[in-house]
Amino acid sequence: MISTLRGVPQQVNLNNAVIEVGGFGMLIQATPQTLATLQVGREALVHTSMVVREDSMTLFGFASGDEREVFEVLTGVSGIGPRTGLAILSVHTPEEVRIAASTKDAKAFTKVSGIGPKGAERIVLELNGKLVPTGAPVPAGSPAAPSWEPQVLEALTGLGWTEKDAAKALDALAKNDPQIVASGSVPEILRAVLRSLGRGNRPGN
């Protein structure tokens, strides 16, 4: 089982990255926050979790072992696949997930695209006792009102846009598509902004 990768990112995309390790290009799926920590050409350490199925082997990457641990607990819940687990960690920090699970805050999970009220209730029920807050600091107002803007800005600058261009694009999105912004979903907002900046192409392409 591959638990970490240390290598040089060759590509950093919206949902994944390719890290060269020992001459091999390893494709990892990751959250925008994790991808924002990677820079092409600069060595990085990524914690990983491999999901093996009959027809595929997928490597998921995380900026910390803590994030990976929460991901693996989440994907152990019936009905939460790796994509949903990654989506949850795109919206909430590991500590926010722990707090939501321990306080049975189902509403926190409905902020994730694709998870409705019934699904959220089942998640907090199945997570009962499996995730305990560590006392790590979380953004003010979390988990009831997680801040998506810093995460999206960090992801955009990590993908190569200037902070000024990224902020301008976010302002335009808030005016043109307030419904997406109101969702608070980092992946959805990031995709919408990338489309406005050039349909997901990296700067200079």
Tab-separated table of C-alpha atoms in Angstrom:
chain	number	residue	atom	x	y	z
A	1	MET	CA	0.000	0.000	0.000
A	2	ILE	CA	1.319	3.448	-0.974
A	3	SER	CA	0.994	5.782	2.015
A	4	THR	CA	3.097	8.756	0.857
A	5	LEU	CA	4.646	10.112	-2.313
A	6	ARG	CA	7.689	12.362	-2.416
A	7	GLY	CA	8.427	13.709	-5.841
A	8	VAL	CA	8.203	16.595	-8.275
A	9	PRO	CA	4.769	17.619	-9.629
A	10	GLN	CA	4.768	17.632	-13.423
A	11	GLN	CA	1.138	18.722	-13.807
A	12	VAL	CA	-1.333	20.353	-11.424
A	13	ASN	CA	-4.898	20.347	-12.723
A	14	LEU	CA	-8.341	21.202	-11.342
A	15	ASN	CA	-9.017	17.804	-9.764
A	16	ASN	CA	-5.714	15.949	-9.965
A	17	ALA	CA	-1.958	16.171	-10.292
A	18	VAL	CA	0.841	14.081	-11.760
A	19	ILE	CA	3.856	13.637	-9.488
A	20	GLU	CA	7.061	12.129	-10.871
A	21	VAL	CA	8.516	9.569	-8.479
A	22	GLY	CA	11.551	7.556	-9.524
A	23	GLY	CA	10.870	8.168	-13.208
A	24	PHE	CA	7.179	7.229	-12.979
A	25	GLY	CA	4.336	9.734	-13.249
A	26	MET	CA	1.874	9.023	-10.433
A	27	LEU	CA	-1.636	10.406	-10.946
A	28	ILE	CA	-3.377	11.505	-7.738
A	29	GLN	CA	-6.915	12.809	-7.200
A	30	ALA	CA	-7.058	15.570	-4.597
A	31	THR	CA	-8.996	18.498	-3.153
A	32	PRO	CA	-8.420	22.041	-4.474
A	33	GLN	CA	-6.777	22.879	-1.135
A	34	THR	CA	-4.233	20.075	-1.483
A	35	LEU	CA	-3.592	20.855	-5.144
A	36	ALA	CA	-2.984	24.488	-4.222
A	37	THR	CA	0.004	23.388	-2.118
A	38	LEU	CA	1.682	21.787	-5.148
A	39	GLN	CA	3.893	23.677	-7.573
A	40	VAL	CA	5.160	22.294	-10.851
A	41	GLY	CA	8.862	21.607	-10.620
A	42	ARG	CA	9.093	21.889	-6.820
A	43	GLU	CA	9.447	18.711	-4.739
A	44	ALA	CA	6.456	17.890	-2.569
A	45	LEU	CA	5.343	15.276	-0.059
A	46	VAL	CA	1.777	14.005	-0.401
A	47	HIS	CA	-0.015	11.571	1.912
A	48	THR	CA	-1.993	9.036	-0.086
A	49	SER	CA	-4.790	6.517	0.120
A	50	MET	CA	-5.269	3.907	-2.602
A	51	VAL	CA	-8.760	2.716	-3.507
A	52	VAL	CA	-8.746	-0.594	-5.375
A	53	ARG	CA	-11.737	-1.804	-7.345
A	54	GLU	CA	-12.257	-4.611	-9.834
A	55	ASP	CA	-11.619	-2.357	-12.817
A	56	SER	CA	-9.406	0.379	-11.373
A	57	MET	CA	-6.823	1.524	-8.843
A	58	THR	CA	-7.092	5.178	-7.840
A	59	LEU	CA	-4.638	7.106	-5.711
A	60	PHE	CA	-6.000	9.973	-3.607
A	61	GLY	CA	-3.595	12.592	-2.300
A	62	PHE	CA	-3.725	14.767	0.819
A	63	ALA	CA	-1.660	17.604	2.232
A	64	SER	CA	-1.566	15.948	5.661
A	65	GLY	CA	-1.917	12.579	7.320
A	66	ASP	CA	-4.812	14.006	9.322
A	67	GLU	CA	-6.754	14.773	6.143
A	68	ARG	CA	-6.097	11.253	4.859
A	69	GLU	CA	-7.256	9.731	8.144
A	70	VAL	CA	-10.581	11.578	8.028
A	71	PHE	CA	-11.002	10.617	4.355
A	72	GLU	CA	-10.557	6.943	5.173
A	73	VAL	CA	-13.064	7.129	8.027
A	74	LEU	CA	-15.561	8.894	5.752
A	75	THR	CA	-15.219	6.340	2.969
A	76	GLY	CA	-15.830	3.589	5.509
A	77	VAL	CA	-19.402	4.890	5.866
A	78	SER	CA	-22.006	3.123	3.758
A	79	GLY	CA	-22.928	5.254	0.763
A	80	ILE	CA	-19.849	7.504	0.892
A	81	GLY	CA	-17.522	6.709	-1.961
A	82	PRO	CA	-14.071	8.243	-2.419
A	83	ARG	CA	-15.410	11.032	-4.649
A	84	THR	CA	-17.926	12.083	-2.010
A	85	GLY	CA	-15.289	11.817	0.705
A	86	LEU	CA	-13.049	14.102	-1.325
A	87	ALA	CA	-15.951	16.512	-1.899
A	88	ILE	CA	-16.576	16.715	1.858
A	89	LEU	CA	-12.926	17.582	2.458
A	90	SER	CA	-13.098	20.178	-0.315
A	91	VAL	CA	-15.737	22.024	1.708
A	92	HIS	CA	-14.677	21.265	5.300
A	93	THR	CA	-11.328	20.917	7.042
A	94	PRO	CA	-10.664	17.616	8.852
A	95	GLU	CA	-11.380	19.281	12.195
A	96	GLU	CA	-14.661	20.713	10.914
A	97	VAL	CA	-15.704	17.216	9.849
A	98	ARG	CA	-14.845	15.902	13.315
A	99	ILE	CA	-16.847	18.659	14.994
A	100	ALA	CA	-19.836	18.130	12.705
A	101	ALA	CA	-19.746	14.369	13.344
A	102	SER	CA	-19.406	14.672	17.121
A	103	THR	CA	-22.119	17.323	17.452
A	104	LYS	CA	-24.404	15.538	14.965
A	105	ASP	CA	-24.495	18.668	12.794
A	106	ALA	CA	-26.147	17.192	9.705
A	107	LYS	CA	-26.546	20.643	8.144
A	108	ALA	CA	-22.768	20.894	7.760
A	109	PHE	CA	-22.792	17.910	5.409
A	110	THR	CA	-25.653	19.284	3.292
A	111	LYS	CA	-23.263	22.073	2.254
A	112	VAL	CA	-21.497	19.436	0.152
A	113	SER	CA	-22.811	19.068	-3.397
A	114	GLY	CA	-24.769	15.836	-3.797
A	115	ILE	CA	-25.573	15.298	-0.110
A	116	GLY	CA	-29.184	15.943	0.864
A	117	PRO	CA	-30.762	16.170	4.334
A	118	LYS	CA	-31.504	12.435	4.587
A	119	GLY	CA	-28.025	11.498	3.441
A	120	ALA	CA	-26.485	13.946	5.896
A	121	GLU	CA	-28.511	12.497	8.785
A	122	ARG	CA	-27.321	9.007	7.893
A	123	ILE	CA	-23.714	10.197	7.713
A	124	VAL	CA	-23.719	11.725	11.200
A	125	LEU	CA	-25.436	8.612	12.540
A	126	GLU	CA	-22.798	6.298	11.082
A	127	LEU	CA	-19.911	8.569	12.089
A	128	ASN	CA	-21.033	8.552	15.725
A	129	GLY	CA	-17.991	7.823	17.903
A	130	LYS	CA	-15.645	7.395	14.922
A	131	LEU	CA	-14.409	10.984	14.701
A	132	VAL	CA	-13.534	13.063	17.759
A	133	PRO	CA	-12.403	16.728	17.645
A	134	THR	CA	-8.701	17.184	18.336
A	135	GLY	CA	-8.929	20.799	19.447
A	136	ALA	CA	-7.185	22.092	16.317
A	137	PRO	CA	-8.192	25.660	15.391
A	138	VAL	CA	-10.877	26.076	12.741
A	139	PRO	CA	-11.988	29.182	10.817
A	140	ALA	CA	-14.351	31.500	12.704
A	141	GLY	CA	-17.961	30.448	12.373
A	142	SER	CA	-17.191	26.872	11.336
A	143	PRO	CA	-18.662	24.449	10.708
A	144	ALA	CA	-21.980	26.233	10.336
A	145	ALA	CA	-20.554	28.845	7.957
A	146	PRO	CA	-17.307	27.640	6.387
A	147	SER	CA	-15.360	30.227	4.416
A	148	TRP	CA	-14.929	29.103	0.824
A	149	GLU	CA	-13.344	32.262	-0.617
A	150	PRO	CA	-9.791	31.818	0.783
A	151	GLN	CA	-9.804	28.187	-0.398
A	152	VAL	CA	-10.866	29.120	-3.928
A	153	LEU	CA	-8.386	32.005	-4.121
A	154	GLU	CA	-5.577	29.753	-2.911
A	155	ALA	CA	-6.490	27.087	-5.466
A	156	LEU	CA	-6.583	29.624	-8.317
A	157	THR	CA	-3.244	31.191	-7.430
A	158	GLY	CA	-1.795	27.702	-7.061
A	159	LEU	CA	-2.977	26.952	-10.602
A	160	GLY	CA	-1.155	30.048	-11.888
A	161	TRP	CA	-3.548	32.997	-11.847
A	162	THR	CA	-2.632	36.183	-10.046
A	163	GLU	CA	-4.502	36.988	-6.861
A	164	LYS	CA	-5.860	40.130	-8.514
A	165	ASP	CA	-7.299	38.220	-11.502
A	166	ALA	CA	-8.689	35.517	-9.224
A	167	ALA	CA	-10.407	38.048	-6.948
A	168	LYS	CA	-11.829	39.900	-9.953
A	169	ALA	CA	-13.235	36.660	-11.357
A	170	LEU	CA	-14.845	35.833	-8.004
A	171	ASP	CA	-16.485	39.262	-7.858
A	172	ALA	CA	-17.862	38.750	-11.367
A	173	LEU	CA	-19.176	35.307	-10.456
A	174	ALA	CA	-20.947	36.691	-7.378
A	175	LYS	CA	-22.777	39.173	-9.626
A	176	ASN	CA	-23.501	36.842	-12.553
A	177	ASP	CA	-24.244	33.590	-10.743
A	178	PRO	CA	-25.090	34.273	-7.095
A	179	GLN	CA	-26.764	30.858	-6.747
A	180	ILE	CA	-23.460	29.006	-7.154
A	181	VAL	CA	-21.739	31.357	-4.711
A	182	ALA	CA	-24.563	30.920	-2.203
A	183	SER	CA	-24.083	27.137	-2.310
A	184	GLY	CA	-20.735	27.544	-0.523
A	185	SER	CA	-19.405	24.525	-2.446
A	186	VAL	CA	-15.687	24.985	-3.106
A	187	PRO	CA	-15.553	22.524	-6.063
A	188	GLU	CA	-18.617	24.066	-7.784
A	189	ILE	CA	-17.432	27.634	-7.268
A	190	LEU	CA	-13.923	26.771	-8.432
A	191	ARG	CA	-15.209	25.094	-11.598
A	192	ALA	CA	-17.436	28.072	-12.384
A	193	VAL	CA	-14.577	30.538	-11.889
A	194	LEU	CA	-12.232	28.455	-14.033
A	195	ARG	CA	-14.801	28.423	-16.829
A	196	SER	CA	-14.995	32.215	-16.659
A	197	LEU	CA	-11.193	32.470	-16.702
A	198	GLY	CA	-10.859	30.331	-19.789
A	199	ARG	CA	-12.836	27.093	-19.498
A	200	GLY	CA	-10.398	25.511	-17.082
A	201	ASN	CA	-7.217	26.201	-19.070
A	202	ARG	CA	-4.088	27.196	-17.183
A	203	PRO	CA	-2.758	30.753	-17.677
A	204	GLY	CA	-0.756	31.174	-20.821
A	205	ASN	CA	-2.315	28.153	-22.579
